[in-house]
Amino acid sequence: MKSLTSYLHSGQLDLARKLFDKIPNPDLRALTLLLSAYSKHGRPKQSIALYRKFCEEKNLQPDRYVILSVAKACSLSLDTFEAKELHSDAIRFKLTSDLLVSNAFIDMYGKCRLIEEAINVFDEMPSKDVISWTSLIFAHANCKQSGEALQAFREMLISGMKPNSVTLCTVLPVCSAMKAINLGKELHGFALRNRFEKNGWVSSGLINMYAKSLNLRLARYVFDGLLDRDSVSWNTMLSSYFSIGNSEEALELFGKMKSVEDEMNCASWNCMVSGFAQNGRVRQSVEMFAQMQHSGFRANEITIASVLPACSNMENIRGGKEIHGYTYRHCFIKDKMILTALVLLYAKCGDLMKSRLVFDQMINKDVVAWNAMIFASSMHGCGEDALCLYHQMIKSGMKPNSMTFMGVLSGCSHSLFVEEGRSIFSSMSRDFGIQPDAEHYSCMVDVLCRAGHLQGAYEFIQGMPMEPKASAWGAMLAACRLYKNIELGKISADRLFEIEPENPGNYVLFTNILMNAKLFDDASKIRKLMRDRGVKKVPGRSWIQIKNKVYTFVKDDDKILCRDEIFGFLEEIGKKMKLAGYKPDTDFVLQDVRGEKMEEALCSHSERLAVAFGAMNLNGESVIRVFKNLRICGDCHNAIKFMSKILGVGVTVRDNLRFHHFRDGSCSCHDRW
């Protein structure tokens, strides 16, 4: 027995099991020790399997401790079948009258989200203690029944049962979810009267409750009143500031926390990394990740899953690759959340091939992973791949969700798969019981518009069962530019000016349509409307990463890095481009300039400057990756095709709609975007 206990305490479960199996007739105490150890070390299914083996082979007659150990395993594994079987065993061996066993069953059913079974156990108990009531409240809360949880708490008080600190920790998150600030304040008063406010978990619950109710003053009051602040209270307060978007206060508090080194842990750093990322401060998120490593804290799966989206939003493929390497070195590569984040990282940074490689290495793909790869293919204009992935997903038995259809319909639109798009749109409600929402209808409008079915798209919009969103009319307006349809362009623009009057892109796009149609007076009216409404055009901005630094280019910026060298490069390659057949399309010059000045204006567009700078700093790279905040200019699109052929390298440009992959004088979009 001593050897078995020694193995279990040191975590050597396999050796303990070998020793246990050699015991001819192990007693219930030895069995209970091994059952509990399996659950403690994250192997609850083996605990249940061992229990079942003894029931079948040894005709086991369990005692309360065996039942309690297996109930814990069922709670951890969320095995609803075994949970019910265990309950039946307890009834058969007349153990359900035991208060500890019944409490464990309420907790087990609550964690397995079998609320009716939890209520039945509670109702059949001859006597109840504070743990019984707390377990029932938790069961309701875990089953998303916040109202019932609060009702159970009220009944507990009416029965005369006094809550303990665990009860408060259970009820406070329910108050947060229900925005029941008054009840939360009553619980705060109860905690003060009973000296529970010194309990770190209770204080953290109060801080979180006040923060969720957007009352940071009271949250900070509770925090500042703590004499002994533990890591839980510090981290809760940090999360509270981030939850309302107050990153500066979080950073200031984190600075104070650094002086109390004993309370800082990995969760504290994770809070900062994820908090900055969720509040759009992606650069600070990545910097915080670097500081974490320099401070001697080892990043875990949560850290990696938080920082990868920040790298994606920064288009920081170099940093993403370094983190990818870190996941390999620390054996996180089987984590689905991390792998899915890597799929999106490579896709958003322009490397679809690497994105697909990561996806193909995933063993157990969930719907989020499938959706990520479908969206990745669609944003790169690979509609055929998106469709193929969708059908593979269905064949694998995975049920698509609303986001799946958004992704695959987007793929159909970029690749002009009209009939396939119609078929998939129809199958949503027919085959999967998913009612299309306004965004799905907008995707279908885009499918029709990109293929030139403008009248059909307009009729489709007219027949929508809900008010069309700006995305539907935006797809129509963009198609009117491509297919030069002034009439529908005006209808679309008028609706967009009503729905989102402050969006400058709609005015600019419609102005371009009118200018291309030589309707200069009408274009002037739109410009005047834009001025009268105080809407300012967003300047075109492109950026490129060279090694670890990001370089940004803005049109007509005289202070750009290496300005003379860049324009000298563009002048030289421009001569070669003209010899190869390039003709500048001056329709894309909106300034009032003439002659050579028009060509110079085209050369100063931000995407062309960024591509030139990338070409000047290739350093052995085979692809130039540029990112732009607006739609790529039509003439620049044509020019970059020539540049890619002359330079002999691939050029990837991501504008605000999609990725354009230029190679050997052609683009992956086939000049439709």
Coordinates of C-alpha atoms in Angstrom, one line a residue, residues 62-360:
P62 CA -18.8 0.5 -3.9
D63 CA -18.9 2.6 -0.8
R64 CA -19.5 6.4 -0.6
Y65 CA -15.8 7.2 -1.3
V66 CA -15.7 5.1 -4.5
I67 CA -18.9 6.8 -5.7
L68 CA -17.6 10.2 -4.9
S69 CA -14.3 9.6 -6.8
V70 CA -16.2 8.4 -9.9
A71 CA -18.7 11.3 -9.7
K72 CA -15.7 13.6 -9.9
A73 CA -14.4 11.8 -13.0
C74 CA -17.8 12.1 -14.6
S75 CA -17.9 15.8 -13.8
L76 CA -14.5 16.4 -15.4
S77 CA -15.1 14.3 -18.5
L78 CA -18.7 15.6 -18.9
D79 CA -19.8 12.0 -19.6
T80 CA -23.6 12.2 -19.3
F81 CA -24.1 8.4 -19.9
E82 CA -21.7 7.3 -17.2
A83 CA -23.1 10.0 -14.9
K84 CA -26.6 8.4 -15.1
E85 CA -25.1 4.9 -14.8
L86 CA -23.2 5.9 -11.6
H87 CA -26.4 7.4 -10.2
S88 CA -28.2 4.1 -10.8
D89 CA -25.4 2.2 -9.1
A90 CA -25.7 4.5 -6.0
I91 CA -29.5 3.9 -5.9
R92 CA -28.9 0.1 -6.2
F93 CA -26.5 0.1 -3.3
K94 CA -28.6 2.5 -1.2
L95 CA -26.0 5.3 -1.1
T96 CA -28.2 8.2 -2.2
S97 CA -29.4 9.0 1.3
D98 CA -25.8 10.0 2.1
L99 CA -25.6 13.8 2.1
L100 CA -22.1 13.9 0.6
V101 CA -23.1 11.6 -2.3
S102 CA -26.2 13.5 -3.1
N103 CA -24.3 16.8 -3.1
A104 CA -21.7 15.3 -5.4
F105 CA -24.5 14.1 -7.8
I106 CA -26.0 17.6 -8.0
D107 CA -22.6 19.0 -8.8
M108 CA -21.9 16.2 -11.3
Y109 CA -25.2 16.7 -13.1
G110 CA -24.8 20.5 -13.1
K111 CA -21.4 20.3 -14.7
C112 CA -22.8 17.8 -17.3
R113 CA -25.6 20.3 -17.9
L114 CA -28.3 17.8 -17.0
I115 CA -30.4 20.3 -15.0
E116 CA -33.5 18.1 -14.6
E117 CA -31.5 15.3 -13.0
A118 CA -29.8 17.8 -10.7
I119 CA -33.1 19.1 -9.5
N120 CA -34.5 15.6 -9.0
V121 CA -31.5 14.7 -6.8
F122 CA -32.0 17.9 -4.8
D123 CA -35.7 17.4 -4.3
E124 CA -35.3 13.8 -3.1
M125 CA -32.8 14.7 -0.4
P126 CA -34.2 14.2 3.1
S127 CA -31.9 17.0 4.5
K128 CA -29.9 19.7 2.8
D129 CA -26.9 21.7 3.8
V130 CA -25.2 24.9 2.3
I131 CA -23.3 22.7 -0.2
S132 CA -26.6 21.3 -1.5
W133 CA -28.0 24.7 -2.2
T134 CA -24.8 26.1 -3.6
S135 CA -24.5 23.1 -5.9
L136 CA -28.1 23.6 -7.2
I137 CA -27.4 27.3 -7.8
F138 CA -24.3 26.4 -9.7
A139 CA -26.1 23.8 -11.8
H140 CA -28.7 26.4 -12.9
A141 CA -26.0 28.9 -13.7
N142 CA -23.9 26.4 -15.6
C143 CA -27.0 25.5 -17.7
K144 CA -27.5 29.2 -18.6
Q145 CA -30.5 29.5 -16.3
S146 CA -29.5 32.7 -14.5
G147 CA -33.1 33.5 -13.4
E148 CA -33.6 30.1 -11.9
A149 CA -30.2 30.3 -10.2
L150 CA -31.2 33.6 -8.5
Q151 CA -34.6 32.0 -7.6
A152 CA -32.8 29.0 -6.0
F153 CA -30.7 31.5 -4.0
R154 CA -33.8 33.3 -2.7
E155 CA -35.4 30.0 -1.7
M156 CA -32.1 29.1 0.1
L157 CA -32.4 32.4 2.2
I158 CA -36.1 31.8 2.9
S159 CA -35.3 28.3 4.1
G160 CA -33.0 29.8 6.7
M161 CA -29.8 28.4 5.2
K162 CA -26.9 30.9 5.6
P163 CA -24.7 31.3 2.5
N164 CA -21.0 30.7 2.7
S165 CA -18.2 32.2 0.7
V166 CA -18.5 29.6 -2.0
T167 CA -22.2 30.4 -2.4
L168 CA -21.3 34.1 -2.9
C169 CA -18.7 33.2 -5.5
T170 CA -21.4 31.2 -7.3
V171 CA -24.1 33.8 -7.1
L172 CA -22.0 36.9 -8.0
P173 CA -21.3 35.8 -11.6
V174 CA -25.1 35.3 -12.0
C175 CA -25.7 38.9 -10.8
S176 CA -23.1 40.0 -13.4
A177 CA -24.9 38.1 -16.2
M178 CA -28.3 39.4 -15.1
K179 CA -27.0 42.9 -14.5
A180 CA -28.7 42.5 -11.0
I181 CA -26.6 45.3 -9.5
N182 CA -29.0 45.8 -6.5
L183 CA -28.7 42.2 -5.5
G184 CA -25.0 42.4 -6.0
K185 CA -24.8 45.3 -3.6
E186 CA -26.8 43.3 -1.0
L187 CA -24.4 40.5 -1.4
H188 CA -21.5 43.0 -0.9
G189 CA -23.1 44.1 2.3
F190 CA -23.6 40.5 3.4
A191 CA -19.9 39.8 2.7
L192 CA -18.8 42.8 4.8
R193 CA -21.0 41.8 7.7
N194 CA -19.7 38.3 7.7
R195 CA -16.1 39.2 6.9
F196 CA -16.1 37.4 3.6
E197 CA -14.6 40.4 1.8
K198 CA -11.1 39.2 2.8
N199 CA -11.7 36.1 0.7
G200 CA -9.9 36.6 -2.6
W201 CA -12.4 34.8 -4.6
V202 CA -15.4 36.7 -3.1
S203 CA -13.6 40.0 -3.6
S204 CA -12.8 39.1 -7.2
G205 CA -16.4 38.2 -7.7
L206 CA -17.5 41.6 -6.4
I207 CA -15.0 43.3 -8.6
N208 CA -16.1 41.4 -11.7
M209 CA -19.8 42.0 -10.8
Y210 CA -19.3 45.8 -10.6
A211 CA -17.1 45.9 -13.7
K212 CA -19.7 44.0 -15.7
S213 CA -22.3 46.5 -14.5
L214 CA -19.9 49.2 -15.8
N215 CA -19.4 50.5 -12.3
L216 CA -15.6 50.6 -12.2
R217 CA -15.6 53.1 -9.3
L218 CA -17.1 50.5 -6.9
A219 CA -14.9 47.7 -8.5
R220 CA -11.8 49.7 -7.7
Y221 CA -13.2 50.6 -4.2
V222 CA -13.4 46.8 -3.4
F223 CA -9.9 46.2 -4.9
D224 CA -8.3 49.1 -3.0
G225 CA -9.9 47.9 0.3
L226 CA -8.2 44.6 0.1
L227 CA -5.4 44.2 2.6
D228 CA -4.0 41.1 1.1
R229 CA -4.4 41.2 -2.7
D230 CA -3.7 37.9 -4.4
S231 CA -3.2 37.2 -8.1
V232 CA -6.9 36.5 -8.6
S233 CA -8.0 40.0 -7.4
W234 CA -5.2 41.7 -9.4
N235 CA -6.0 39.8 -12.6
T236 CA -9.8 40.4 -12.1
M237 CA -9.2 44.1 -11.8
L238 CA -7.0 44.1 -14.9
S239 CA -9.6 42.2 -16.9
S240 CA -12.3 44.7 -15.7
Y241 CA -10.5 47.7 -17.1
F242 CA -9.9 45.9 -20.4
S243 CA -13.6 44.8 -20.5
I244 CA -14.7 48.5 -20.8
G245 CA -11.8 49.4 -23.1
N246 CA -9.8 51.3 -20.5
S247 CA -6.4 50.0 -21.6
E248 CA -4.4 52.9 -20.0
E249 CA -5.8 52.2 -16.5
A250 CA -5.0 48.5 -17.0
L251 CA -1.4 49.3 -18.0
E252 CA -1.0 51.6 -15.0
L253 CA -2.3 49.0 -12.6
F254 CA -0.1 46.3 -14.2
G255 CA 2.9 48.6 -13.5
K256 CA 1.9 48.6 -9.8
M257 CA 1.5 44.9 -9.9
K258 CA 5.1 44.4 -11.1
S259 CA 6.3 45.9 -7.8
V260 CA 4.4 43.0 -6.0
E261 CA 6.3 40.2 -7.8
D262 CA 4.9 37.5 -5.6
E263 CA 1.4 38.1 -7.0
M264 CA 2.3 38.2 -10.7
N265 CA 1.8 35.0 -12.7
C266 CA 1.3 33.7 -16.2
A267 CA -2.4 34.6 -16.1
S268 CA -1.5 38.2 -15.4
W269 CA 0.6 38.4 -18.5
N270 CA -2.1 36.6 -20.5
C271 CA -4.6 39.2 -19.3
M272 CA -2.4 42.0 -20.7
V273 CA -1.6 40.2 -24.0
S274 CA -5.3 39.3 -24.7
G275 CA -6.6 42.6 -23.3
F276 CA -4.6 44.8 -25.6
A277 CA -5.4 42.5 -28.6
Q278 CA -9.2 42.6 -27.9
N279 CA -9.1 46.4 -27.6
G280 CA -7.4 46.8 -31.0
R281 CA -4.0 47.7 -29.6
V282 CA -2.3 44.9 -31.4
R283 CA 1.2 46.3 -31.3
Q284 CA 1.2 46.6 -27.5
S285 CA -0.2 43.1 -27.3
V286 CA 2.9 41.8 -29.2
E287 CA 5.2 44.0 -27.2
M288 CA 3.7 42.6 -24.0
F289 CA 4.3 39.1 -25.2
A290 CA 7.9 39.9 -25.7
Q291 CA 8.2 41.5 -22.3
M292 CA 6.6 38.4 -20.8
Q293 CA 9.4 36.2 -22.2
H294 CA 12.1 38.6 -21.1
S295 CA 10.7 38.6 -17.6
G296 CA 11.2 34.8 -17.4
F297 CA 7.5 33.8 -17.7
R298 CA 6.9 30.9 -20.1
A299 CA 4.0 31.5 -22.5
N300 CA 1.3 28.8 -22.4
E301 CA -1.5 27.9 -24.9
I302 CA -3.7 30.8 -23.8
T303 CA -0.8 33.3 -24.4
I304 CA -0.2 31.9 -27.9
A305 CA -3.8 31.9 -28.8
S306 CA -4.1 35.5 -27.7
V307 CA -1.0 36.9 -29.4
L308 CA -1.4 35.2 -32.8
P309 CA -4.6 37.2 -33.7
A310 CA -2.6 40.3 -32.9
C311 CA 0.1 39.3 -35.3
S312 CA -2.6 38.6 -37.9
N313 CA -4.1 42.1 -37.5
M314 CA -0.6 43.6 -37.9
E315 CA 0.1 41.4 -40.9
N316 CA 3.3 40.5 -39.0
I317 CA 4.2 37.2 -40.7
R318 CA 7.7 37.3 -39.4
G319 CA 6.5 37.5 -35.8
G320 CA 3.9 34.8 -36.5
K321 CA 6.5 32.4 -37.9
E322 CA 8.6 32.9 -34.7
I323 CA 5.6 32.1 -32.6
H324 CA 4.8 29.1 -34.8
G325 CA 8.3 27.8 -34.1
Y326 CA 7.7 28.4 -30.4
T327 CA 4.6 26.2 -30.5
Y328 CA 6.6 23.4 -32.0
R329 CA 9.4 23.7 -29.4
H330 CA 7.0 23.6 -26.5
C331 CA 4.6 20.9 -27.9
F332 CA 1.5 23.2 -28.3
I333 CA 1.1 22.1 -31.9
K334 CA -1.8 19.8 -31.2
D335 CA -3.9 22.6 -29.7
K336 CA -6.8 23.2 -32.1
M337 CA -7.2 26.8 -31.0
I338 CA -3.6 27.6 -31.7
L339 CA -3.6 25.8 -35.0
T340 CA -6.7 27.6 -36.2
A341 CA -5.1 30.9 -35.2
L342 CA -2.1 30.0 -37.3
V343 CA -4.3 29.1 -40.3
L344 CA -5.8 32.6 -40.1
L345 CA -2.4 34.3 -39.4
Y346 CA -0.8 32.9 -42.6
A347 CA -3.9 33.6 -44.6
K348 CA -4.2 37.2 -43.5
C349 CA -0.5 37.7 -44.0
G350 CA -0.8 36.6 -47.6
D351 CA 0.7 33.0 -47.5
L352 CA -2.3 30.8 -48.3
M353 CA 0.0 27.8 -49.0
K354 CA 1.4 27.8 -45.5
S355 CA -2.1 28.4 -44.1
R356 CA -3.3 25.2 -45.9
L357 CA -0.3 23.3 -44.7
V358 CA -1.1 24.0 -41.1
F359 CA -4.8 23.1 -41.7
D360 CA -3.9 19.8 -43.3

